[in-house]
mmCIF file of C-alpha atoms in Angstrom:
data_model
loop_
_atom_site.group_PDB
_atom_site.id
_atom_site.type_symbol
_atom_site.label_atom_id
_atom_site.label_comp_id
_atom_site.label_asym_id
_atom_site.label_seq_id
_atom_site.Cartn_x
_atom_site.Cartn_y
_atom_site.Cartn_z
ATOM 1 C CA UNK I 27 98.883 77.392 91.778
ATOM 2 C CA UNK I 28 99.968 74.340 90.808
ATOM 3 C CA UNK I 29 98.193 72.570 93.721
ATOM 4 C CA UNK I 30 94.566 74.391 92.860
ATOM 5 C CA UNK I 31 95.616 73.028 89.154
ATOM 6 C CA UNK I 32 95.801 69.394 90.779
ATOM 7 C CA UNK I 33 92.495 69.819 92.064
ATOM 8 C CA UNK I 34 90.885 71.822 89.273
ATOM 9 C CA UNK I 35 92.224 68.951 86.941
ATOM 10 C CA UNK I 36 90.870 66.005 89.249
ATOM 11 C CA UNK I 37 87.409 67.819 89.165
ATOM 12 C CA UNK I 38 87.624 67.776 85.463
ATOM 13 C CA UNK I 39 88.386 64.068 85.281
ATOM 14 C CA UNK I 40 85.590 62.875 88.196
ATOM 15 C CA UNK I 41 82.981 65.529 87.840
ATOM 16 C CA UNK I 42 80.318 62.825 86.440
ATOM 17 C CA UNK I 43 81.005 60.868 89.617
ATOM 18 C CA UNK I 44 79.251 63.714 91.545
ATOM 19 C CA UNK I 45 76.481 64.035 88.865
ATOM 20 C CA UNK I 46 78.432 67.457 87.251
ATOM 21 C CA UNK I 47 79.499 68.313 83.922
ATOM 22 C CA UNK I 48 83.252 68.207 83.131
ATOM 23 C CA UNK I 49 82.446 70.519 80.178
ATOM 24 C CA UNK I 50 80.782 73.325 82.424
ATOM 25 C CA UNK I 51 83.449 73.432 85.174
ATOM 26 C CA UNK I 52 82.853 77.553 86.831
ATOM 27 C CA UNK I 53 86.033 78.546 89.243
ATOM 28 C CA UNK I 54 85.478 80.860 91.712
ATOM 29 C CA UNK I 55 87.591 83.097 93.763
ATOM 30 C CA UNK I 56 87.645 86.243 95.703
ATOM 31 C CA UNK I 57 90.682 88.827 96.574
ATOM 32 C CA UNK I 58 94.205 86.586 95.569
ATOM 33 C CA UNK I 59 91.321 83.679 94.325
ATOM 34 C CA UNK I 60 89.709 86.256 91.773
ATOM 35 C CA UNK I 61 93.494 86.561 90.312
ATOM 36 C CA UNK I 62 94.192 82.782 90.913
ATOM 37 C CA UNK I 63 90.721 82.186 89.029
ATOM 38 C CA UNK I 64 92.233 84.582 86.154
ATOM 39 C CA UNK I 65 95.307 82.870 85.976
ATOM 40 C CA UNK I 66 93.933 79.242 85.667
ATOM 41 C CA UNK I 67 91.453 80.614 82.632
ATOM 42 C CA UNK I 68 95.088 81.983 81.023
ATOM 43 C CA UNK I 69 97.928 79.050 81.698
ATOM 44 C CA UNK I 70 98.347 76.469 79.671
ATOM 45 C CA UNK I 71 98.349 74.418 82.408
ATOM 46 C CA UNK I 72 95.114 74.802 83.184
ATOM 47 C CA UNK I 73 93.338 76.339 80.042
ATOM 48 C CA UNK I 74 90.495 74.359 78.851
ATOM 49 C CA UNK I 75 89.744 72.741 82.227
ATOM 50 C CA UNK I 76 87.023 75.046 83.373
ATOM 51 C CA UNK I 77 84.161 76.869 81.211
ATOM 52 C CA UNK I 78 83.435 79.438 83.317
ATOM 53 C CA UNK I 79 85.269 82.368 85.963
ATOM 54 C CA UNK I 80 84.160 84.273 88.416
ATOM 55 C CA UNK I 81 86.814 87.063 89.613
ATOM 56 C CA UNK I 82 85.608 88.934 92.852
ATOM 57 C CA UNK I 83 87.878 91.863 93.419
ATOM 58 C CA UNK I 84 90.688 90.017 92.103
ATOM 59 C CA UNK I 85 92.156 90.276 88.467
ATOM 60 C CA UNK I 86 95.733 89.702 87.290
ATOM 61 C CA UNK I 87 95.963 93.616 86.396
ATOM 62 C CA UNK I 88 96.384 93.907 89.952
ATOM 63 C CA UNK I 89 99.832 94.681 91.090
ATOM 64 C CA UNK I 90 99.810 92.505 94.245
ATOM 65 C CA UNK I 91 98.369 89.554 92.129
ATOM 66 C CA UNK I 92 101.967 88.040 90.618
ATOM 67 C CA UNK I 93 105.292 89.016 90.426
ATOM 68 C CA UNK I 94 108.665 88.104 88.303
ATOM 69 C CA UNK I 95 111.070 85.941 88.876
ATOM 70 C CA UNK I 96 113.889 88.068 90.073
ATOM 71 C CA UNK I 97 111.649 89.154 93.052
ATOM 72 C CA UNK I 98 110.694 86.202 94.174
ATOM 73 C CA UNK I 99 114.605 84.936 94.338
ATOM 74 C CA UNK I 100 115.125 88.260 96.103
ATOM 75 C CA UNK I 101 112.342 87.404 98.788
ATOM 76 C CA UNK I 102 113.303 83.970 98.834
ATOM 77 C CA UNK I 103 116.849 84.967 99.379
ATOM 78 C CA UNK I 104 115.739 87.348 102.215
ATOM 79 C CA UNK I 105 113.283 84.710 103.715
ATOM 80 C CA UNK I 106 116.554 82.298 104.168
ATOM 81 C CA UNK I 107 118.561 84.882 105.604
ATOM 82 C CA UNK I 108 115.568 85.626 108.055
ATOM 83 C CA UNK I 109 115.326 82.109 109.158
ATOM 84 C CA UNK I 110 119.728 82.081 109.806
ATOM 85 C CA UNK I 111 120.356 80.010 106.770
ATOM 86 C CA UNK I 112 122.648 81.810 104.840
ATOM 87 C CA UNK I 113 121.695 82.261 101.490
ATOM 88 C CA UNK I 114 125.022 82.956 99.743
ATOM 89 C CA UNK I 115 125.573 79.323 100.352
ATOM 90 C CA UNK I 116 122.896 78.690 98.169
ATOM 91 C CA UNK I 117 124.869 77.961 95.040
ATOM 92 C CA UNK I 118 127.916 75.936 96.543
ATOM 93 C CA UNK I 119 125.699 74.099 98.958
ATOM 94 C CA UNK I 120 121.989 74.138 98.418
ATOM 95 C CA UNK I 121 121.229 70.971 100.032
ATOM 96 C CA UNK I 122 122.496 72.288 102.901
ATOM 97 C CA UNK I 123 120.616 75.331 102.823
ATOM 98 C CA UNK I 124 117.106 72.935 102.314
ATOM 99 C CA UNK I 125 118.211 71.346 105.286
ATOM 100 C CA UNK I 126 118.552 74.427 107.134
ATOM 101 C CA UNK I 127 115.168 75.417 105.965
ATOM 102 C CA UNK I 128 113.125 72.105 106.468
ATOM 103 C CA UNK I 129 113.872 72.451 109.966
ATOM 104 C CA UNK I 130 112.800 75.705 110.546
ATOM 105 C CA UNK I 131 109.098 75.559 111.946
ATOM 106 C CA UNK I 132 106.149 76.588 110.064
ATOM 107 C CA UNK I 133 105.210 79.776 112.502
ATOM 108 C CA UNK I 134 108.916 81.205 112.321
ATOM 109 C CA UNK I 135 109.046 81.097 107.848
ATOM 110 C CA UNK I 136 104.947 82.174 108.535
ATOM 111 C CA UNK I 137 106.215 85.247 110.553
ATOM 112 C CA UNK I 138 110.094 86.012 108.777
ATOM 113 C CA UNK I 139 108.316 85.924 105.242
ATOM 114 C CA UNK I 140 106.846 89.204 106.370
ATOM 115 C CA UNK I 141 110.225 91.186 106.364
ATOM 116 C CA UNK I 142 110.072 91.628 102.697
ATOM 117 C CA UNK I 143 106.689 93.082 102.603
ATOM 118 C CA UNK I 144 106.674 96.257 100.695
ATOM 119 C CA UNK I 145 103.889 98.377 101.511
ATOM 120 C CA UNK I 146 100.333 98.366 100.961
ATOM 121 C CA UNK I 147 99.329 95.228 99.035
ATOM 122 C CA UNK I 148 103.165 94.367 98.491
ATOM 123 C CA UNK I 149 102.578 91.082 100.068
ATOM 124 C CA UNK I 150 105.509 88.363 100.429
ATOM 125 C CA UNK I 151 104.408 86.071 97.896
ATOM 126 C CA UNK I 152 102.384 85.650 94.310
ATOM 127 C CA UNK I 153 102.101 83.568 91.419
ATOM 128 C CA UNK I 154 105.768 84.149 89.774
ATOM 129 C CA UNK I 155 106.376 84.338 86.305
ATOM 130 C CA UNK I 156 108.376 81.017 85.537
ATOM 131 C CA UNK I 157 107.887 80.183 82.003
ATOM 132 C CA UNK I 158 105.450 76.717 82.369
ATOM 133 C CA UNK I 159 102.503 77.887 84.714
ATOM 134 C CA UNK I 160 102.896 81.462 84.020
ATOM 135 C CA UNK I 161 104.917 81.384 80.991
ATOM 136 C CA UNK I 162 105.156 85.222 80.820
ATOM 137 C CA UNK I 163 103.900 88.448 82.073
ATOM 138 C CA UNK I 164 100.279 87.866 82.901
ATOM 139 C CA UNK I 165 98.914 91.096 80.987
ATOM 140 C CA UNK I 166 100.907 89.563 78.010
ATOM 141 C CA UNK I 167 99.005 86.661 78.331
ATOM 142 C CA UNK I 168 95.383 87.618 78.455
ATOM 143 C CA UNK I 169 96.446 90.352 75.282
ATOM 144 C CA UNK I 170 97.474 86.483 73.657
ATOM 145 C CA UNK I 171 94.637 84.736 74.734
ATOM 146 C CA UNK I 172 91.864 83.185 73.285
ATOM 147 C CA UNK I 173 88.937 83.513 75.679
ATOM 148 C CA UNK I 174 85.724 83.710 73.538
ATOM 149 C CA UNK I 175 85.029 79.823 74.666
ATOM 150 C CA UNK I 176 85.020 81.085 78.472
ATOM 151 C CA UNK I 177 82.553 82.989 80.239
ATOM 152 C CA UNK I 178 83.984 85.176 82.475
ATOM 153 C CA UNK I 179 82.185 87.483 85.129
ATOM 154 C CA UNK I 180 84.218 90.074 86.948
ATOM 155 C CA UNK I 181 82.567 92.220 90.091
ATOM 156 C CA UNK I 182 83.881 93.587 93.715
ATOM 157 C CA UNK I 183 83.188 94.270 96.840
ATOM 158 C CA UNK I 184 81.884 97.212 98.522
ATOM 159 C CA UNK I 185 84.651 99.031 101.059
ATOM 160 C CA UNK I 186 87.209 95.910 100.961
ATOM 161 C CA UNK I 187 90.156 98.162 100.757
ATOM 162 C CA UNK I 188 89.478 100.007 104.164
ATOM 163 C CA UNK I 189 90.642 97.423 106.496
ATOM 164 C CA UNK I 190 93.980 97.592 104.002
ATOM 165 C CA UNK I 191 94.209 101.042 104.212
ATOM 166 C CA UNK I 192 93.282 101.911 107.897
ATOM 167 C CA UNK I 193 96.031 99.203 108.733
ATOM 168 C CA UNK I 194 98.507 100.776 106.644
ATOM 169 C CA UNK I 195 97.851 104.649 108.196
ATOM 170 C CA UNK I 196 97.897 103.053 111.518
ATOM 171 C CA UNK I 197 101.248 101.641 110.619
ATOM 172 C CA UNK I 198 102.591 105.103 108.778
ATOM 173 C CA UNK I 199 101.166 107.730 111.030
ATOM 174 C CA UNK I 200 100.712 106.556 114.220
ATOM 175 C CA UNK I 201 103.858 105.573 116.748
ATOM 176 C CA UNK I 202 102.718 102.196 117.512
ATOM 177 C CA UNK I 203 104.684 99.363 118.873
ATOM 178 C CA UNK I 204 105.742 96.631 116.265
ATOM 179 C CA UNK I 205 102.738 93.382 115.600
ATOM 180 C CA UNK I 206 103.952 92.527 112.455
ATOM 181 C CA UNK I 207 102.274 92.961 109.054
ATOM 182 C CA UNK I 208 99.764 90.683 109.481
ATOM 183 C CA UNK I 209 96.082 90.839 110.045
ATOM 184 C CA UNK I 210 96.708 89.814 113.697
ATOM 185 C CA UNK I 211 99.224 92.517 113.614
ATOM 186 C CA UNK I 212 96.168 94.764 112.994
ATOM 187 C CA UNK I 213 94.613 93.407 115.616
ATOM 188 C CA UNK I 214 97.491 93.995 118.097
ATOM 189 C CA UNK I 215 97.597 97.355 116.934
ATOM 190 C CA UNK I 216 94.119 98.329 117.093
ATOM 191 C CA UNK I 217 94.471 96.455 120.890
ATOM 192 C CA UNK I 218 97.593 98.847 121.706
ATOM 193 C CA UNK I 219 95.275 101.500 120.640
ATOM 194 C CA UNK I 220 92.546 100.500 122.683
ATOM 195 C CA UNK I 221 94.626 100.177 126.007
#
């Protein structure tokens, strides 16, 4: 998030360069980018930087779309476990523990961080509640919010879910050998079913 705020803010301040109008700014996003798009039109980071949001099948009423603190330490803590960097050193010795994890390749944290997934749509990682980007919990937020300055257009897509959902019956009902949780892992499982 706060790398799309970078952006979103250096749009803002060089949008005449390009011939646009800082003062009619529209953010876009679809799926975890709908809810990204919400959050930006909420923070106070990022409030007032964009006129207009479009949210395609993503809102921050989702439950996949965030999650609190305290779960993202727990998958974080899990995630350095994962990668054989021992967590519970964490507190006495946490620069040794970044060490550990800077040298663990991008493909091994890409593949570990999926040990913590929790079911359908549970996915690893979210915008957290942290008190400056997301200061609290997001419904509280837009119930606090003044949005009558923003236009704000909210739609879906037809029969997104059923890739979700056939991957997650596949994964519940069927004996398959273990992809991952991926969408390649899909794919591998749809290929064992195939062979």
């Amino acid at each position: 998030m706060w790398d799309q705020a970078l952006a979103i803010r250096w749009l803002k301040d060089n949008a005449r360069g390009f011939g646009g109008d800082p003062e009619q700014i529209t953010l876009f996003g679809e799926s975890a980018g709908g809810s990204a798009v919400n959050l930006h039109l909420l923070s106070p980071v990022t409030r007032g930087l964009a006129r207009r949001g479009i949210l395609q099948s993503g809102t921050l009423n989702a439950p996949w779309s965030h999650m609190s603190g305290e779960r993202a330490v727990e998958i974080g803590m899990s995630l350095i476990d994962d990668c054989n960097c021992n967590s519970s050193m964490l507190r006495e010795q946490p620069s040794v523990v970044l060490a550990c994890m800077r040298s663990v390749d991008a493909k091994t944290i890409s593949v570990q961080q999926w040990n913590s997934y929790s079911g359908i749509l549970g996915f690893p990682s979210a915008p957290t509640v942290d008190g400056d980007f997301m200061p609290s919990d997001p419904m509280t937020m837009l119930a606090e919010a003044d949005l009558s300055e923003v236009d704000i257009l909210v739609g879906s897509n037809k029969d997104e879910a059923n890739i979700v959902c056939a991957a997650e019956m596949l994964q519940t009902c069927l004996p398959l050998k273990s992809c991952g949780q991926s969408t390649g892992g899909f794919k591998c499982q749809a290929n064992h079913l195939n062979a």
